[in-house]
Short mmCIF file of C-alpha atoms and ligand atoms in Angstrom, two decimals:
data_model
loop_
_atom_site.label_atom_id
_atom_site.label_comp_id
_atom_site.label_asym_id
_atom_site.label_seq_id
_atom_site.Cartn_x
_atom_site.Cartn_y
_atom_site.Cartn_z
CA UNK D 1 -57.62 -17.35 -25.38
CA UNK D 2 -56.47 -20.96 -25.07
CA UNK D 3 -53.37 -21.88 -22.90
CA UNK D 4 -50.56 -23.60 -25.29
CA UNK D 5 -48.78 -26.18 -24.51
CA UNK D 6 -45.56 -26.36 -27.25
CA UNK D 7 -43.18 -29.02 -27.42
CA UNK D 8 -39.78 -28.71 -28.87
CA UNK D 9 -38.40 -31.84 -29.33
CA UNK D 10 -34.75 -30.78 -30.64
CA UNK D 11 -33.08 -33.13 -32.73
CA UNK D 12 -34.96 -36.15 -30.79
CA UNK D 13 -37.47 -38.48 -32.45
CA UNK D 14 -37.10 -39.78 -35.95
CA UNK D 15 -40.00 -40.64 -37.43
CA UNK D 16 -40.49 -44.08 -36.28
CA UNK D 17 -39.61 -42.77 -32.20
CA UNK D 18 -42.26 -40.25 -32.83
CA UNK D 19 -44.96 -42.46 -34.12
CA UNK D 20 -44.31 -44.65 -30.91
CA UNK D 21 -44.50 -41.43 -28.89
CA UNK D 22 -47.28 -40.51 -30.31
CA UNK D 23 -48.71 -43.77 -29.55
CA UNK D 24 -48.70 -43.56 -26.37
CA UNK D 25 -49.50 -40.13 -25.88
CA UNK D 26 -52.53 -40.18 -27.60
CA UNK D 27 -53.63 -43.13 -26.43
CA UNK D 28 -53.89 -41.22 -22.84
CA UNK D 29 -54.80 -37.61 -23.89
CA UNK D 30 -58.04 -36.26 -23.97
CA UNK D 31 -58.88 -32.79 -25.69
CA UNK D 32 -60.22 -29.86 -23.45
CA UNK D 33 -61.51 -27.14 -24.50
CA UNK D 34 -59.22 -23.99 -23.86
CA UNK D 35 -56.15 -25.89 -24.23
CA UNK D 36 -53.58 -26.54 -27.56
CA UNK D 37 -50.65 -28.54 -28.01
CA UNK D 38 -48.12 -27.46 -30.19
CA UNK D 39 -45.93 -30.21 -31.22
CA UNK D 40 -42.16 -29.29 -33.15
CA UNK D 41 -40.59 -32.35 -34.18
CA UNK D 42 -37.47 -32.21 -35.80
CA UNK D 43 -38.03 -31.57 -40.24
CA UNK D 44 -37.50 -35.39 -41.02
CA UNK D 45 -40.88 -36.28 -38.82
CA UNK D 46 -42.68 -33.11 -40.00
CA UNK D 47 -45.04 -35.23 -42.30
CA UNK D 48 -45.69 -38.35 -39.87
CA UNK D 49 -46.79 -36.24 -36.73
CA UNK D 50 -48.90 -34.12 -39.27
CA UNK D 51 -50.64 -37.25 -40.37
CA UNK D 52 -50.57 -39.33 -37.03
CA UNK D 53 -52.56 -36.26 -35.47
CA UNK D 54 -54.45 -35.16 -38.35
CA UNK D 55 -57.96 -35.68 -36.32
CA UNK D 56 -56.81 -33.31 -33.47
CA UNK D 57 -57.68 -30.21 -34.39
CA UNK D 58 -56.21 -28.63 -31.07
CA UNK D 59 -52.92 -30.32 -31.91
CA UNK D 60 -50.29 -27.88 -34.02
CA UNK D 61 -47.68 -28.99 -35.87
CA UNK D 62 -45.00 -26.78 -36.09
CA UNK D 63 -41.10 -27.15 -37.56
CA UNK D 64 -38.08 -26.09 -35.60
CA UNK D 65 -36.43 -24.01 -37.97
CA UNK D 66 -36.71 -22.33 -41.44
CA UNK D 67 -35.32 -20.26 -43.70
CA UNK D 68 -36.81 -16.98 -45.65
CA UNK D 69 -36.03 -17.66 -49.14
CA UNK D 70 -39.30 -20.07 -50.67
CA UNK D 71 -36.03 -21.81 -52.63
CA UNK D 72 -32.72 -21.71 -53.87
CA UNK D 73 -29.08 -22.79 -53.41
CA UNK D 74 -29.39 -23.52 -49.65
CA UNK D 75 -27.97 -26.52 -48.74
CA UNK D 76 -29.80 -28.19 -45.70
CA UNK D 77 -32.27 -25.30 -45.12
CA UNK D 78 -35.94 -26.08 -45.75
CA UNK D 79 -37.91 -23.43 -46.84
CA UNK D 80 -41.96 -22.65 -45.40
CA UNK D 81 -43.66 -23.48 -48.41
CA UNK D 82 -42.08 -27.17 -48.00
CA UNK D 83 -42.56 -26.82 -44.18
CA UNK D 84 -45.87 -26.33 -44.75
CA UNK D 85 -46.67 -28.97 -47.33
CA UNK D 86 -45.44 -31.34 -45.10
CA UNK D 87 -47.50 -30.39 -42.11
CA UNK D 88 -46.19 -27.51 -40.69
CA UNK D 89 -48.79 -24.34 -39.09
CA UNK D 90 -46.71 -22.65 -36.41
CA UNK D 91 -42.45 -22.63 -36.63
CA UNK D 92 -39.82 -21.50 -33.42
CA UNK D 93 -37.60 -18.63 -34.80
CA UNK D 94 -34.55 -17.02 -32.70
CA UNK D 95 -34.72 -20.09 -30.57
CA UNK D 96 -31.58 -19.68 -28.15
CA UNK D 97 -29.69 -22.78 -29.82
CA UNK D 98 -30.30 -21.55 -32.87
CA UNK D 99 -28.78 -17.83 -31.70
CA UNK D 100 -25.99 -19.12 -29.74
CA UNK D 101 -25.15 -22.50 -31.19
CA UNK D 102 -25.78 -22.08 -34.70
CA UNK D 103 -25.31 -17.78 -34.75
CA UNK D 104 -28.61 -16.72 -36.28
CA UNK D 105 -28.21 -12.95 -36.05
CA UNK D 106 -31.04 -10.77 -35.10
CA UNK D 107 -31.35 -9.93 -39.15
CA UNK D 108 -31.87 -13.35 -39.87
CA UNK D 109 -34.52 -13.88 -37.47
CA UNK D 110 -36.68 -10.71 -39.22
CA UNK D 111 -36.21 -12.48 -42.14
CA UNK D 112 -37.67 -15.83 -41.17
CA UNK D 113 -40.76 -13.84 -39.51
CA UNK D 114 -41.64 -12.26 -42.53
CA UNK D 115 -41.20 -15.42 -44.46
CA UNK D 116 -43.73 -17.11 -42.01
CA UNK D 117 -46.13 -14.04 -41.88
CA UNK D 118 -45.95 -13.96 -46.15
CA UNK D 119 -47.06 -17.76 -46.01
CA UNK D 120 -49.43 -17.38 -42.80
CA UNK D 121 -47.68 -20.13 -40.90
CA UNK D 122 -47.75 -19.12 -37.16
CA UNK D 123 -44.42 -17.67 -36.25
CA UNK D 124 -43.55 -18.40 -31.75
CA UNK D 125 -39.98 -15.84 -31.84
CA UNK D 126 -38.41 -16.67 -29.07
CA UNK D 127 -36.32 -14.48 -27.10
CA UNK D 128 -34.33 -14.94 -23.64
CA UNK D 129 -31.17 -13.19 -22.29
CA UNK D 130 -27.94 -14.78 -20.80
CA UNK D 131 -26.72 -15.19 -17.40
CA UNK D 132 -24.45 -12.50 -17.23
CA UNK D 133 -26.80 -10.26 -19.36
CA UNK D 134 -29.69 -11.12 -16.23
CA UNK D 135 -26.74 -10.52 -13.70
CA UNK D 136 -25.84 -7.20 -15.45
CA UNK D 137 -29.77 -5.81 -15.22
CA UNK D 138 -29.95 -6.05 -18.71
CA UNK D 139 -32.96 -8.74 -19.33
CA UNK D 140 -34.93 -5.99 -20.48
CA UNK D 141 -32.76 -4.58 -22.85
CA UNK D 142 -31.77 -7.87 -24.22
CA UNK D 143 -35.40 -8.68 -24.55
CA UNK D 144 -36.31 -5.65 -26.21
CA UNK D 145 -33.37 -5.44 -28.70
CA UNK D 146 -34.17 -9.08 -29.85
CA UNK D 147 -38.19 -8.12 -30.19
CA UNK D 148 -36.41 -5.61 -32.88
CA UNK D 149 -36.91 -8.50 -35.26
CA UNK D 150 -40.67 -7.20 -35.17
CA UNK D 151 -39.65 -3.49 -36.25
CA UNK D 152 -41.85 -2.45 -39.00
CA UNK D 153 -44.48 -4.78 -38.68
CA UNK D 154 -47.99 -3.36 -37.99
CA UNK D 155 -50.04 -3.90 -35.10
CA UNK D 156 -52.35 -6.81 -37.07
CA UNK D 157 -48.95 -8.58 -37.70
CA UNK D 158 -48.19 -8.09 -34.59
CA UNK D 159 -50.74 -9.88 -32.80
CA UNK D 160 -50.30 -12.79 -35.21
CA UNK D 161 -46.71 -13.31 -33.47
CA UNK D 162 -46.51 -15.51 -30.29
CA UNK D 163 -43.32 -15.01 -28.31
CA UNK D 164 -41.86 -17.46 -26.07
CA UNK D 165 -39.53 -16.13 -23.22
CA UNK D 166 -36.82 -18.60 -22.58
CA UNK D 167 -33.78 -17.48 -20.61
CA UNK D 168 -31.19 -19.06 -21.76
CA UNK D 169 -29.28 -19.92 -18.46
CA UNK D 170 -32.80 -22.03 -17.80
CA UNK D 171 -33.15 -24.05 -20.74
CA UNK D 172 -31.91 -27.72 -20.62
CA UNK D 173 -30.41 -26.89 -17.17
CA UNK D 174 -32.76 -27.51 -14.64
CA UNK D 175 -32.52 -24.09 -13.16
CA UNK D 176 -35.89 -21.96 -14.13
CA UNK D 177 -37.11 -18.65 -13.77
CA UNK D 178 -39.48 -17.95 -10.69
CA UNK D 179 -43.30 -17.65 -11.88
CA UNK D 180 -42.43 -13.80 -10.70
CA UNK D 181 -39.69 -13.24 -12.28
CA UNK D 182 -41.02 -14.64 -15.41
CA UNK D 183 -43.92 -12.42 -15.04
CA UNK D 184 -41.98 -9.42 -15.03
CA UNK D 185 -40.40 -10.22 -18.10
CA UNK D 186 -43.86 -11.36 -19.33
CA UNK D 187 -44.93 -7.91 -18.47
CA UNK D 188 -42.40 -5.95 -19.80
CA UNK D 189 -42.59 -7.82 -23.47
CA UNK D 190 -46.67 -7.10 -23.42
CA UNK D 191 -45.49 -3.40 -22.90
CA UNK D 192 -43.69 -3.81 -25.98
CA UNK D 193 -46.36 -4.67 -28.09
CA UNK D 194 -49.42 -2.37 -26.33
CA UNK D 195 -46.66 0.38 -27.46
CA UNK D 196 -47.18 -0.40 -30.97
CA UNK D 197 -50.82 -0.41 -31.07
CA UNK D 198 -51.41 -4.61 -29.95
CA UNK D 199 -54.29 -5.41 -27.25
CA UNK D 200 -52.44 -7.26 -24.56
CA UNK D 201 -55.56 -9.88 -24.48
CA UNK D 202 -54.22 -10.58 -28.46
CA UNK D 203 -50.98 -11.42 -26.96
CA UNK D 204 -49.71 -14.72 -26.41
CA UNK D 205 -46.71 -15.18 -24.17
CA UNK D 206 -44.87 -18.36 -23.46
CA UNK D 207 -42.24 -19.03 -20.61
CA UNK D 208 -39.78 -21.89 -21.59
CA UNK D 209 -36.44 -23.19 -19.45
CA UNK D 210 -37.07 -26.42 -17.53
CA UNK D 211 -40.13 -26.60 -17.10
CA UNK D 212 -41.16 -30.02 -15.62
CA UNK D 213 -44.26 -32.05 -14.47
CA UNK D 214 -43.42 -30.74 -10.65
CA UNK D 215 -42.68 -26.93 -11.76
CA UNK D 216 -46.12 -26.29 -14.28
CA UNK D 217 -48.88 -25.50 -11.73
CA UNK D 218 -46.91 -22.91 -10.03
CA UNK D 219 -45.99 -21.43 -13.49
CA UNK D 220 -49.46 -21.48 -14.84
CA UNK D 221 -50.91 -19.96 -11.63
CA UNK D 222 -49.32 -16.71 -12.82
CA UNK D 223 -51.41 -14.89 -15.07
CA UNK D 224 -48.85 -13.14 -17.42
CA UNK D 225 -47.76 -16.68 -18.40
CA UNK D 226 -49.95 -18.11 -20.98
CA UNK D 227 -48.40 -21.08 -22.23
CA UNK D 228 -45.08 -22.92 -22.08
CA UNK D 229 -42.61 -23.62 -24.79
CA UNK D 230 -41.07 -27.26 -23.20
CA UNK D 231 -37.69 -29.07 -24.54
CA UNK D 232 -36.45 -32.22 -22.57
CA UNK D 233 -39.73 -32.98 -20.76
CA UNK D 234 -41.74 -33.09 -24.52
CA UNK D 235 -39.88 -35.97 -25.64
CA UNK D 236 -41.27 -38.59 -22.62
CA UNK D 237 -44.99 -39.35 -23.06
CA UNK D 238 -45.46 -39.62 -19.70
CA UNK D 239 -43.73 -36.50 -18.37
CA UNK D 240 -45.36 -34.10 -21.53
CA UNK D 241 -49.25 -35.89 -20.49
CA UNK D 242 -48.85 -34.71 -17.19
CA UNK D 243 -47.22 -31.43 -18.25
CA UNK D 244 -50.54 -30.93 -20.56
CA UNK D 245 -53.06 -32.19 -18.42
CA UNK D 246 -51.98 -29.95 -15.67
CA UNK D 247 -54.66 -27.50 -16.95
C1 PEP E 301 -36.40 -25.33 -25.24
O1 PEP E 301 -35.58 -25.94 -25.89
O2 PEP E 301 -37.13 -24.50 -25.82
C2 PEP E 301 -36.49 -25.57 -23.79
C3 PEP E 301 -37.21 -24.76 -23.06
O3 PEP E 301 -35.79 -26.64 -23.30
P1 PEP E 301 -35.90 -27.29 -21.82
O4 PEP E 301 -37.35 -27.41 -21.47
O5 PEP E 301 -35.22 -28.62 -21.92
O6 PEP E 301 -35.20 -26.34 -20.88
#
């Protein structure tokens, strides 16, 4: 299974920053085989990041945010169909600003996973508890109740969906979750799915919160952790090329 390397570049990168981004990334990175980069630039660049890396097939383009209706009397929402005409194959749902900052319920996010699963555009849920909820010996718990979004789905669904575990008290702050600690969570949420029929090779689990140029070996040296879901250090071309090329 190939390692991922997703980049969520929040609301960061127009279309004309992420053509010069893209510039200079590209002009550095070299494909390997066993390795995918997963790029989500905000809606508005959707279409030039699609075309601008059109010849990578190991490159996925990917929106930030969608909502489970194909149309309708939505104002601002973009539904996957249009997603998807403009580029996108992959989309983050149940990210933590979206749960916290914008208060997408747990209902909401089953929604937008069976949206994605109808249209076969790759849904990454991702799921990460709070300070005081980690503090409280409650990760678990939190983790599970938030993988509810999956109830009902059968195990082929299932192993369509890639999860990214992002605590929340380690994303944009600096602070990140050992490699162990991640594992264990890593571990727990492969339980989740082996209990509902899913091969835990199928499985693809993400750790996102911080993670940096000097922090990416050590997290990759754990095996549970098969990717990274990366915010602040996507958006400089120098920091995400060492990030990637770490593998
Ligand atoms: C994120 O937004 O998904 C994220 C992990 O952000 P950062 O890397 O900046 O903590």
């Amino acid at each position: 299974m190939s390692r991922i390397f997703a980049g969520n570049w929040k609301m960061h990168l127009g279309p004309e920053e992420a053509r010069a981004f893209l510039k200079s990334f590209l002009a550095r990175y070299r494909r390997v085989t066993g390795r995918e980069v997963w790029l989500f630039p905000p809606a508005v660049s959707l279409e030039t990041v699609a075309r601008e890396t059109r010849d990578r097939a190991e490159i996925i383009v990917g929106t930030q945010n969608v909502h489970w209706d194909d149309k309708g009397a939505f104002t601002g929402e973009l539904s996957v169909p249009m997603a998807k005409e403009a580029g996108a194959r992959a989309a983050l749902v149940g990210h933590s600003e979206r749960r916290h900052v914008f208060g997408e319920t747990e209902d909401d996010t089953a929604k937008k996973v069976r949206a994605l699963l109808r249209h076969q555009v790759k849904a990454v849920l991702c799921v990460g508890e709070m300070i005081d909820q980690r503090e409280a010996g409650q990760t678990v718990a939190v983790i599970e109740r938030q993988l509810g979004a999956l109830a009902g789905l059968d195990a082929n669904a299932l192993a369509d969906i890639t999860i990214a575990y992002e605590p929340v008290w380690a994303i944009g702050t600096g602070r990140n979750a050992t490699p162990a600690d991640a594992a264990q969570v890593h571990r727990a949420i492969r339980a989740w799915f082996v209990a509902r029929g899913v091969a835990a090779r199928n499985l693809t689990v993400l750790y996102g919160g911080s993670v940096k140029p000097d922090n990416i070996a050590a997290l990759l040296a754990e095996p549970e952790i098969d990717g990274v879901l990366v915010g602040g250090a996507s958006i400089d071309a120098g920091a995400w090329l060492e990030i990637v090329n770490s593998r």
